[in-house]
Tab-separated table of C-alpha atoms and ligand atoms in Angstrom:
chain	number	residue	atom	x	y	z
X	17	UNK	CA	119.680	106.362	100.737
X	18	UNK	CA	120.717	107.325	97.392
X	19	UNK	CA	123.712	105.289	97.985
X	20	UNK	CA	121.721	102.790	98.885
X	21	UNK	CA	119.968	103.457	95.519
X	22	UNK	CA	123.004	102.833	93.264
X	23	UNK	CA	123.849	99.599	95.290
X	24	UNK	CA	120.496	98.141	94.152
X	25	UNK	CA	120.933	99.238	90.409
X	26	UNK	CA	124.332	98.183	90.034
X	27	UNK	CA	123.032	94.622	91.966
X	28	UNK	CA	120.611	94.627	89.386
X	29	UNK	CA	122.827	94.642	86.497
X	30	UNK	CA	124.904	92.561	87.358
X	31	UNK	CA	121.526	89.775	88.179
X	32	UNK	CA	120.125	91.074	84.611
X	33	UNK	CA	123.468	90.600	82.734
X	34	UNK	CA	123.853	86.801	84.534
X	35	UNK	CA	120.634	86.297	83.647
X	36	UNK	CA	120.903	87.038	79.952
X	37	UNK	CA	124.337	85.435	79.478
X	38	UNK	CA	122.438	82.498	80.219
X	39	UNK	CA	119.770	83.151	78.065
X	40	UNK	CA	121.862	83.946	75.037
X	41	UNK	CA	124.329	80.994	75.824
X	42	UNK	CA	121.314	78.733	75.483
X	43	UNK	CA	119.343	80.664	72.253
X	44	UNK	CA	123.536	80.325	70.484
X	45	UNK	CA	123.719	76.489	71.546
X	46	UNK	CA	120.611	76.392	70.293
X	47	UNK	CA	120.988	78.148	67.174
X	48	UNK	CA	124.239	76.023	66.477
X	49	UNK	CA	122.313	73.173	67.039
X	50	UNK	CA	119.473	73.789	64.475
X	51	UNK	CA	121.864	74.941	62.079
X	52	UNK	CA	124.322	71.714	62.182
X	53	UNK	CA	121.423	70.064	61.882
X	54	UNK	CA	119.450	71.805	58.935
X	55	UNK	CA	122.690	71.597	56.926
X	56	UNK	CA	123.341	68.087	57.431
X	57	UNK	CA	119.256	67.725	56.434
X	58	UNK	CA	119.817	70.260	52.979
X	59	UNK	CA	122.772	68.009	51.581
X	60	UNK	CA	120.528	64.809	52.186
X	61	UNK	CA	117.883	66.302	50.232
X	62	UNK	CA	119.974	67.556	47.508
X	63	UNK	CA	120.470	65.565	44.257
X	64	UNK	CA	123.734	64.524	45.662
X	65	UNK	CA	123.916	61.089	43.614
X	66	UNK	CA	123.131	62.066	39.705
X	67	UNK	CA	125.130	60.485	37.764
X	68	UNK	CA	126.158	60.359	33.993
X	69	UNK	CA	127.658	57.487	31.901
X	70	UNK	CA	129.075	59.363	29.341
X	71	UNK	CA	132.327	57.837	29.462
X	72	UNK	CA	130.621	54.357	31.507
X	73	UNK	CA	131.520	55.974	34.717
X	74	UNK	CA	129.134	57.394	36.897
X	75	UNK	CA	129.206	61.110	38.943
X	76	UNK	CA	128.030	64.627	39.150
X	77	UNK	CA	128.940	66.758	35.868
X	78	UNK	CA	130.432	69.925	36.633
X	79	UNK	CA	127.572	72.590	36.113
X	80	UNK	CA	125.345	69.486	38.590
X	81	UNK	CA	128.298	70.086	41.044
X	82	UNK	CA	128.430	73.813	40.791
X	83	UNK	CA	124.898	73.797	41.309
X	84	UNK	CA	124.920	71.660	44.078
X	85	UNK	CA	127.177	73.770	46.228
X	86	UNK	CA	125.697	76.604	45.158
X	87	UNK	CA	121.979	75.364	46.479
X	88	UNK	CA	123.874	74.709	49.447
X	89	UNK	CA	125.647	78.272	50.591
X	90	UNK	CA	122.253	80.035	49.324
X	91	UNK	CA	120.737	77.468	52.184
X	92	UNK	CA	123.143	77.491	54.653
X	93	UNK	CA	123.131	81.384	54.021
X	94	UNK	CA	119.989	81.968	53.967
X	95	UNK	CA	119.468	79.792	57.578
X	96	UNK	CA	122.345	81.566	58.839
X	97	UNK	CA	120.250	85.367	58.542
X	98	UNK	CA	116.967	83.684	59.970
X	99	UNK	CA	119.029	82.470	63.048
X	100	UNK	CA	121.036	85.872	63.508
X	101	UNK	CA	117.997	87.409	63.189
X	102	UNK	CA	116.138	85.225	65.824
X	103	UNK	CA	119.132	85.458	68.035
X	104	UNK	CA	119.034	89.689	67.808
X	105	UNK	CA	115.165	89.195	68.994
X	106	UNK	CA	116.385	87.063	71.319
X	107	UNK	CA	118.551	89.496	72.783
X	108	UNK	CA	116.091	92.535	72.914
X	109	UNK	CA	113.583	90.402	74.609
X	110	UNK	CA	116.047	88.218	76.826
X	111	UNK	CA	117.317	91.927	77.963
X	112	UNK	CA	113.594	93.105	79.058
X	113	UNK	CA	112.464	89.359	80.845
X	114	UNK	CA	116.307	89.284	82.364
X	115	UNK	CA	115.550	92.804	83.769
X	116	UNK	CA	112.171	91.371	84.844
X	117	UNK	CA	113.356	88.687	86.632
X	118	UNK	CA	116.374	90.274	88.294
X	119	UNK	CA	114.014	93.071	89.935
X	120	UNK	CA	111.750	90.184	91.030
X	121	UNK	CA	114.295	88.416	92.796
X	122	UNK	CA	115.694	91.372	94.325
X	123	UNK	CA	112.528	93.444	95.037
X	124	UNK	CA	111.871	91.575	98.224
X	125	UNK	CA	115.524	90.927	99.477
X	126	UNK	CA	115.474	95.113	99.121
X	127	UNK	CA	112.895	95.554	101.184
X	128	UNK	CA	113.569	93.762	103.865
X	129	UNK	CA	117.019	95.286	103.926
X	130	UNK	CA	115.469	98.645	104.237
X	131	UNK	CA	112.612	97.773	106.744
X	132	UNK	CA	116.018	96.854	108.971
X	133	UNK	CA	117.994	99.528	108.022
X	134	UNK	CA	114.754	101.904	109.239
X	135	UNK	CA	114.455	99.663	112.374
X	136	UNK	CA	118.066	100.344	112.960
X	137	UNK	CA	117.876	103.983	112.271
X	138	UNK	CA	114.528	104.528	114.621
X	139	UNK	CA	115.571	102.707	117.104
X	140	UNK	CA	119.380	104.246	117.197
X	141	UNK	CA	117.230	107.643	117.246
X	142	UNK	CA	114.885	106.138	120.342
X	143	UNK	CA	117.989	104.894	122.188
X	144	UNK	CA	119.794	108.272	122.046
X	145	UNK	CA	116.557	110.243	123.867
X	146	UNK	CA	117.526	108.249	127.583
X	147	UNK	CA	121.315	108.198	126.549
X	148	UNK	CA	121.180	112.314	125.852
X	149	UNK	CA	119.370	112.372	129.341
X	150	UNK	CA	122.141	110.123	131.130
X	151	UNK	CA	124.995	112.700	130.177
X	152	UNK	CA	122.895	116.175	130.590
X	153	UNK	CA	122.390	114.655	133.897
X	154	UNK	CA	126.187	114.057	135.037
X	155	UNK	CA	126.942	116.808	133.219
X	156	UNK	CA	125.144	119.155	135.265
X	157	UNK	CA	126.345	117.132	138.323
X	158	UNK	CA	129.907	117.455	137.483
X	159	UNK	CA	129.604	121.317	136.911
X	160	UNK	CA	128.682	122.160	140.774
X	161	UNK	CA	131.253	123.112	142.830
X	162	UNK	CA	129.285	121.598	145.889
X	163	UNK	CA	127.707	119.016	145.300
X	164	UNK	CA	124.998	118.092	148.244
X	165	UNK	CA	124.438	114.321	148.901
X	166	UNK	CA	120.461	115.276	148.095
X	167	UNK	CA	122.085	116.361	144.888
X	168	UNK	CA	123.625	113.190	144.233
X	169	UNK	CA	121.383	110.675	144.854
X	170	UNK	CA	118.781	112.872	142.841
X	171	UNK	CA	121.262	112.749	140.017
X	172	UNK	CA	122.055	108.768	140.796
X	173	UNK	CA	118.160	108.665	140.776
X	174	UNK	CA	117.902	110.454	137.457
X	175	UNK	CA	120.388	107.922	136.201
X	176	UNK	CA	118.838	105.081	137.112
X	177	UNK	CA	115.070	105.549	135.458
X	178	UNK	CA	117.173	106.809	132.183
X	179	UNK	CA	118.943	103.239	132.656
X	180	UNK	CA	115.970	101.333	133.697
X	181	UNK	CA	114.065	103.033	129.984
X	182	UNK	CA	117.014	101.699	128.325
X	183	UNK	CA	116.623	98.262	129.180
X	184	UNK	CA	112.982	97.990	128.963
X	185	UNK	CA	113.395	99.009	125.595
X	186	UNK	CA	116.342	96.954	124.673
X	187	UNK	CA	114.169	94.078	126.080
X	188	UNK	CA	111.745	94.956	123.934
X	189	UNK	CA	113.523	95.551	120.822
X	190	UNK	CA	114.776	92.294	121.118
X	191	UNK	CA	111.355	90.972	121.492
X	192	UNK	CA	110.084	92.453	117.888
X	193	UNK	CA	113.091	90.517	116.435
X	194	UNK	CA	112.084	87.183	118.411
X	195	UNK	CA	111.003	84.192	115.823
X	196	UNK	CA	108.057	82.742	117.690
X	197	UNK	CA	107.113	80.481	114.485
X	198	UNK	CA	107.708	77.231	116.781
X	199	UNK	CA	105.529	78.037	119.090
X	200	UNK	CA	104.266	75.049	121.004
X	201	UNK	CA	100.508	75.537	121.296
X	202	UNK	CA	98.389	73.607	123.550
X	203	UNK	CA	95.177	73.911	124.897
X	204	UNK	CA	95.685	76.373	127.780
X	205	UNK	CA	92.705	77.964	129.790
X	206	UNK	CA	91.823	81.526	129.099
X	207	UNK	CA	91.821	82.329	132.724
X	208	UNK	CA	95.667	80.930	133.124
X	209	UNK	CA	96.710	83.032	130.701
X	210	UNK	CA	94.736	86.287	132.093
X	211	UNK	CA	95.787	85.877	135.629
X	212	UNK	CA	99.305	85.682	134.417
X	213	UNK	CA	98.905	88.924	132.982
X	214	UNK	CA	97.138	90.931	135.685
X	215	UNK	CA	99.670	89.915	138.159
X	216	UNK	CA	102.101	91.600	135.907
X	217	UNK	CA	100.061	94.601	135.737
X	218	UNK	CA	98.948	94.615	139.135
X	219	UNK	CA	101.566	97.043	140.608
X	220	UNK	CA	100.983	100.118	137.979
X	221	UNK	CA	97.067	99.493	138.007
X	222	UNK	CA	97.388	99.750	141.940
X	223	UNK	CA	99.443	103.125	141.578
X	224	UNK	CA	96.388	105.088	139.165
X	225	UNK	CA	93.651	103.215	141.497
X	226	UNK	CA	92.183	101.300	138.510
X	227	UNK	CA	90.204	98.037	138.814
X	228	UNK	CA	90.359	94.953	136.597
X	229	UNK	CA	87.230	93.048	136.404
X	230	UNK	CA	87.692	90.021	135.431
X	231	UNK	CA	84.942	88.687	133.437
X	232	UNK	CA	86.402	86.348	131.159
X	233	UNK	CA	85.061	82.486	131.142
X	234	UNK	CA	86.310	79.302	131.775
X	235	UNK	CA	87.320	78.809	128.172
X	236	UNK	CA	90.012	76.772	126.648
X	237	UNK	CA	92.297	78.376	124.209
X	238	UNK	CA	95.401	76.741	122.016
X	239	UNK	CA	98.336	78.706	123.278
X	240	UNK	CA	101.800	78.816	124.521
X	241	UNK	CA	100.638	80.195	128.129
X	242	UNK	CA	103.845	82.650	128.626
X	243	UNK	CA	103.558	84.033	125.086
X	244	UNK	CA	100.041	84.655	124.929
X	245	UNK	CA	99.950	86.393	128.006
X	246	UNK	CA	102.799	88.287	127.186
X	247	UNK	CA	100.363	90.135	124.321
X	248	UNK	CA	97.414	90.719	126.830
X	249	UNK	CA	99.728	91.820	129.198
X	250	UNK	CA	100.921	94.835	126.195
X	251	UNK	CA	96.843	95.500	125.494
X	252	UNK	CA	95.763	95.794	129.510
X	253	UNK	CA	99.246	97.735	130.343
X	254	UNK	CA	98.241	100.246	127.924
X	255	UNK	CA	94.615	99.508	128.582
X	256	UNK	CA	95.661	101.155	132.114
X	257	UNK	CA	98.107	103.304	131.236
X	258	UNK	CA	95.582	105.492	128.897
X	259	UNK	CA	93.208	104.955	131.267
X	260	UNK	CA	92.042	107.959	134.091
X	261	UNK	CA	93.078	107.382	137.262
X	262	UNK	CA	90.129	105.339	139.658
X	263	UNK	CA	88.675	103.860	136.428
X	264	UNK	CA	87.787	100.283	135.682
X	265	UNK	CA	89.245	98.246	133.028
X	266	UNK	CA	87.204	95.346	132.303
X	267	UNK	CA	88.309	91.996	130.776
X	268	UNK	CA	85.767	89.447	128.985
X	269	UNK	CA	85.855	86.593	126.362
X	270	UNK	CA	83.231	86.367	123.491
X	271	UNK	CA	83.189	83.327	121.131
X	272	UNK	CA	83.780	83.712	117.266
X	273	UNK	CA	83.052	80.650	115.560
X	274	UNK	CA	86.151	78.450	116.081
X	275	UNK	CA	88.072	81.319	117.598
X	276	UNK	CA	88.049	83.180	121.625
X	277	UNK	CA	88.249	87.221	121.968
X	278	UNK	CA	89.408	87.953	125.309
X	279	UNK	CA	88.407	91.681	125.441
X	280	UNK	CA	90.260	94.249	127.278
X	281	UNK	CA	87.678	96.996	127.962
X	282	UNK	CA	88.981	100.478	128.778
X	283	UNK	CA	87.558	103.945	129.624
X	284	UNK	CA	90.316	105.846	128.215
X	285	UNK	CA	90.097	108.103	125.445
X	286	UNK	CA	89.553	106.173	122.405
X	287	UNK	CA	90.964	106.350	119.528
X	288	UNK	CA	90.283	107.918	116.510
X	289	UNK	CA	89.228	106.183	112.593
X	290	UNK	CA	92.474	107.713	111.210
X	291	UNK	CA	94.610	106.325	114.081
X	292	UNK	CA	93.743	102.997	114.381
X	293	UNK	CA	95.507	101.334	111.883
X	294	UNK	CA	98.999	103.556	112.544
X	295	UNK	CA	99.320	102.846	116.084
X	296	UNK	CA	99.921	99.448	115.136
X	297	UNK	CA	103.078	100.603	113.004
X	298	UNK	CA	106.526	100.258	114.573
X	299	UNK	CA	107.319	103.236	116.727
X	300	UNK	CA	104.070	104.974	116.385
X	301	UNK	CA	103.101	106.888	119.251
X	302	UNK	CA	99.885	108.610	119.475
X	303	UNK	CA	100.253	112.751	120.038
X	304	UNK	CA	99.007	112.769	123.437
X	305	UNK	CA	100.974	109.782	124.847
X	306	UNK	CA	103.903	111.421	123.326
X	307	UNK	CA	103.412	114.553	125.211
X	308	UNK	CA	101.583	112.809	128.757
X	309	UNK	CA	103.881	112.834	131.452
X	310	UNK	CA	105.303	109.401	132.277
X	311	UNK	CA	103.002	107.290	130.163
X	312	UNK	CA	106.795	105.773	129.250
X	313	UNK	CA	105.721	103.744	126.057
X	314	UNK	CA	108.032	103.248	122.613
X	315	UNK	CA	105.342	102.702	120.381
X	316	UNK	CA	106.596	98.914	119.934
X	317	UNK	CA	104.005	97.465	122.454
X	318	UNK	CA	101.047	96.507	120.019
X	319	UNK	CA	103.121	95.496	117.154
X	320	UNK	CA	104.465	92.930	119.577
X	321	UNK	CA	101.041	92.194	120.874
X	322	UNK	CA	99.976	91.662	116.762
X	323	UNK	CA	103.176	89.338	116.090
X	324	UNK	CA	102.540	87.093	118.998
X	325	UNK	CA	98.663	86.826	117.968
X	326	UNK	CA	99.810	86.128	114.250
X	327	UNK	CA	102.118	83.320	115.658
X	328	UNK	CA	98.896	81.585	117.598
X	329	UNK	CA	96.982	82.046	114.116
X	330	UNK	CA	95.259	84.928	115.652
X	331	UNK	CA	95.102	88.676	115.763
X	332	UNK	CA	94.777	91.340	118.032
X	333	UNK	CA	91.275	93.411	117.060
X	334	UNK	CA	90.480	97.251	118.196
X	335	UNK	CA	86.864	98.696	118.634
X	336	UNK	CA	86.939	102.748	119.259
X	337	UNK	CA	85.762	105.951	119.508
X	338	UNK	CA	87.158	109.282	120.418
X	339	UNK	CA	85.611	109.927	124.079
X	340	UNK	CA	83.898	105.954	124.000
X	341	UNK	CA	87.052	104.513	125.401
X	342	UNK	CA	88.953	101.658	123.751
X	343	UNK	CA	88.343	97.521	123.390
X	344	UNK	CA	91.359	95.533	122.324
X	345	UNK	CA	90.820	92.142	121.693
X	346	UNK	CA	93.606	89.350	121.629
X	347	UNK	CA	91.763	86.520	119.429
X	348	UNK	CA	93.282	82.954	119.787
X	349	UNK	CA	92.017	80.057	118.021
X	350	UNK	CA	89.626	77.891	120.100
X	351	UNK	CA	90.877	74.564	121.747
X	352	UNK	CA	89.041	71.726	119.547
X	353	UNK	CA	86.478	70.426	122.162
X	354	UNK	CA	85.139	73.877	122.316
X	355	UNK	CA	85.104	74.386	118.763
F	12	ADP	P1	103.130	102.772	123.515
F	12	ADP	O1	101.941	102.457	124.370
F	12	ADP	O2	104.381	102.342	124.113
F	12	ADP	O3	103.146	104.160	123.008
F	12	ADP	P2	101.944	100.880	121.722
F	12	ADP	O4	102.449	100.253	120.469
F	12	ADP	O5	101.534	99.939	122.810
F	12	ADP	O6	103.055	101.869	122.215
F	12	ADP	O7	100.729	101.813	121.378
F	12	ADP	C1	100.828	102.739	120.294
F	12	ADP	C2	99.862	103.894	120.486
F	12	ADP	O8	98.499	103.429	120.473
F	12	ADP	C3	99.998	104.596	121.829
F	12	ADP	O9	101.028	105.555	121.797
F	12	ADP	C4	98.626	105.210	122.007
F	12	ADP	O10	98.551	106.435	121.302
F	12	ADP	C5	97.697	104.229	121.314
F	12	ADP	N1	97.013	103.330	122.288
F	12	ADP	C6	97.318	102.047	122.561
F	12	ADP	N2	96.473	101.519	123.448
F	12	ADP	C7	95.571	102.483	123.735
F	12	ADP	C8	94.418	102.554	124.573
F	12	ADP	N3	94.021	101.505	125.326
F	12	ADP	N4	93.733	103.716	124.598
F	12	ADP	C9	94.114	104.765	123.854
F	12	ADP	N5	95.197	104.775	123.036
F	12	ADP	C10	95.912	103.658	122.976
C-alpha cells in the first residue's frame, strides 16, 4: 500500500508540475505581452517630437534626449518589477490551484484503482478457502497406503463440491463486474419475472421443506425479465437459505407511487440496525452465516441484487428485526399504464 502511496504522490507531481508549466507559460506570454505593449505605449506618450530652431533645424537637444531615455528605462524598469513581481505571485498561487487540480483529477481515478485492487485481493483470499480444501483433500488421499474405492469416490466427492464453490463463485464474480447500463427494459409482468425465480429456487426450498406463497399481483413492471429475476432470485435464495427448515417464505407486491415492491417475506432471524447497511458491502457475511453449516454464500449476493435494481432505476429495500424475520424488497419502476 505504501508503495502504492508513493505511486500516487509522485503521479501527482508530475500532474501539478504539467499543470503549472502551463500556467506560468501563459502568465510569461502574458507578461511579455503587456510589457511590449506598455513600452511601445510610454515612447508614444513621451515628448518624442520637441524641437528647437536654434540653428533653423529642428530636433531634441541633448539634456531633452537624455531625459527622454531616461523617462523611458525608469518606465520600462519600473514595469519590469511590477510584472516579476506578479509573475512570483503567480507562481505561489499557480503551485497551490496546480496541486488542487492535479489531486482532483486523480482523486477518483485512485479510488477506483484501489476499490479493484481490494476486489482483487478479497476475492484472491475467497478463492484460496475451496482451492486450500482441493489439495488437503488429495493430499490426504495420496498419503494412504490403501486406498479403498469408498475412499476415493469420497475424496472425488470432496473434490467436486470444492470445484462446484469455485465456479459458482467465479460466476458470480464475474457477475459484480457485468455492465448492465444497456439494459433493455420493457414492460414485463411481475408474475413472469417471480415464477422465473422460484423455479430456480425450487430445488433448495424443497430440500429445508419451506413454502413460497406467492402473493404477488398481476402487475406490470419495466424490466429486462432475465435480469430482474436474477436479483429476486439472490433475495428469496437467501430468503430460504436463512430461513428454518418447514417455514414459509412469502412473496407480495405493494405499490409506491410510480414504482412496484415485490416483497420477499421471511421468518428467519432478522437482522440487526447495525447490520443492515454492511451486509450490502462486498464480501460481507453476517457472523452466523459465516459459521452455519452449508449456508454456502460469498457475501456478493445482495450487492448483485442492489446493482441490478440500480440498473432498472430501482433499489432493493430491507425491513428487520432481530427475532421478526426479514422483508427484502426488489423495487422496479412501474410500467406507465399503471403509473
Ligand atoms: P451471502 O448470503 O452469500 O452470505 P449476501 O450478500 O446475499 O451473501 O448476504 C450478505 C449477508 O446478509 C448474509 O451473510 C447474511 O448475514 C445477511 N442476510 C441476507 N439475507 C438475509 C435474510 N433473508 N435473513 C437474514 N440475514 C440475511
Amino acid at each position: 500500500m505504501s508503495h502504492l502511496g508513493e505511486f500516487w504522490q509522485s503521479q501527482t507531481s508530475r500532474l501539478m508540475l504539467t499543470y503549472l508549466a502551463i500556467i506560468m507559460a501563459m502568465s510569461i506570454s502574458f507578461s511579455a505581452i503587456i510589457y511590449v505593449a506598455s513600452v511601445e505605449q510610454l515612447e508614444r506618450q513621451l515628448p518624442r517630437d520637441f524641437y528647437v530652431d536654434e540653428l533653423g533645424r529642428f530636433g531634441p537637444t541633448p539634456r531633452v534626449q537624455a531625459y527622454i531615455q531616461e523617462m523611458i528605462a525608469a518606465g520600462k524598469q519600473e514595469l519590469l518589477i511590477r510584472l516579476y513581481v506578479l509573475n512570483i505571485i503567480m507562481l505561489v498561487f499557480g503551485a497551490a490551484f496546480s496541486f488542487m487540480l492535479a489531486r482532483w483529477t486523480l482523486e477518483p481515478i485512485e479510488r477506483n484503482i484501489k476499490a479493484q485492487t481490494q476486489f482483487v485481493s478479497d476475492a484472491s483470499h475467497e478463492l484460496r478457502t475451496p482451492l486450500t480444501a482441493i489439495q488437503a483433500t488429495n493430499e490426504v488421499a495420496l498419503r494412504r497406503k490403501k486406498l479403498t474405492l469408498d475412499e476415493a469416490r469420497e475424496t472425488i466427492q470432496s473434490n467436486l463440491d470444492d470445484v462446484k464453490r469455485l465456479q459458482r463463485m467465479t460466476s458470480m464474480l464475474l457477475e459484480l463486474l457485468n455492465n448492465r447500463r444497456n439494459l433493455v427494459l420493457v414492460p414485463t409482468p411481475v408474475q413472469d419475472i417471480v415464477s422465473q425465480s422460484m423455479t430456480d429456487v425450487a430445488p433448495s426450498a424443497m430440500n429445508r421443506n419451506i413454502t413460497i406463497d406467492d402473493q404477488t399481483d398481476n402487475i406490470d413492471v419495466m424490466a429486462c425479465r432475465e435480469t430482474s429475476a436474477q436479483a429476486l432470485t439472490v433475495l428469496l435464495d437467501n430468503a430460504i437459505k436463512y430461513s428454518p427448515d418447514d417455514s414459509t417464505v412469502t412473496l407480495k407486491t405493494k405499490r409506491q407511487r410510480n414504482r412496484i415492491a415485490i416483497e420477499v417475506i421471511d421468518q428467519g432471524p432478522g437482522i440487526a440496525k447495525d447490520e443492515q447497511q454492511r451486509i450490502f458491502s462486498r464480501f460481507y457475511r453476517g457472523d452466523e452465516s459465516r459459521t452455519s453449516n452449508g449456508s454456502g454464500g460469498y457475501g456478493l449476493g445482495l450487492e448483485i441484487a442492489q446493482n441490478i435494481a440500480e440498473a432498472h432505476d430501482g433499489t432493493i429495500e430491507l425491513k428487520s428485526a432481530p427475532g421478526k424475520g426479514s422483508t427484502f424488497s426488489l423495487v422496479l419502476p412501474a410500467a406507465k399504464e399503471h403509473s
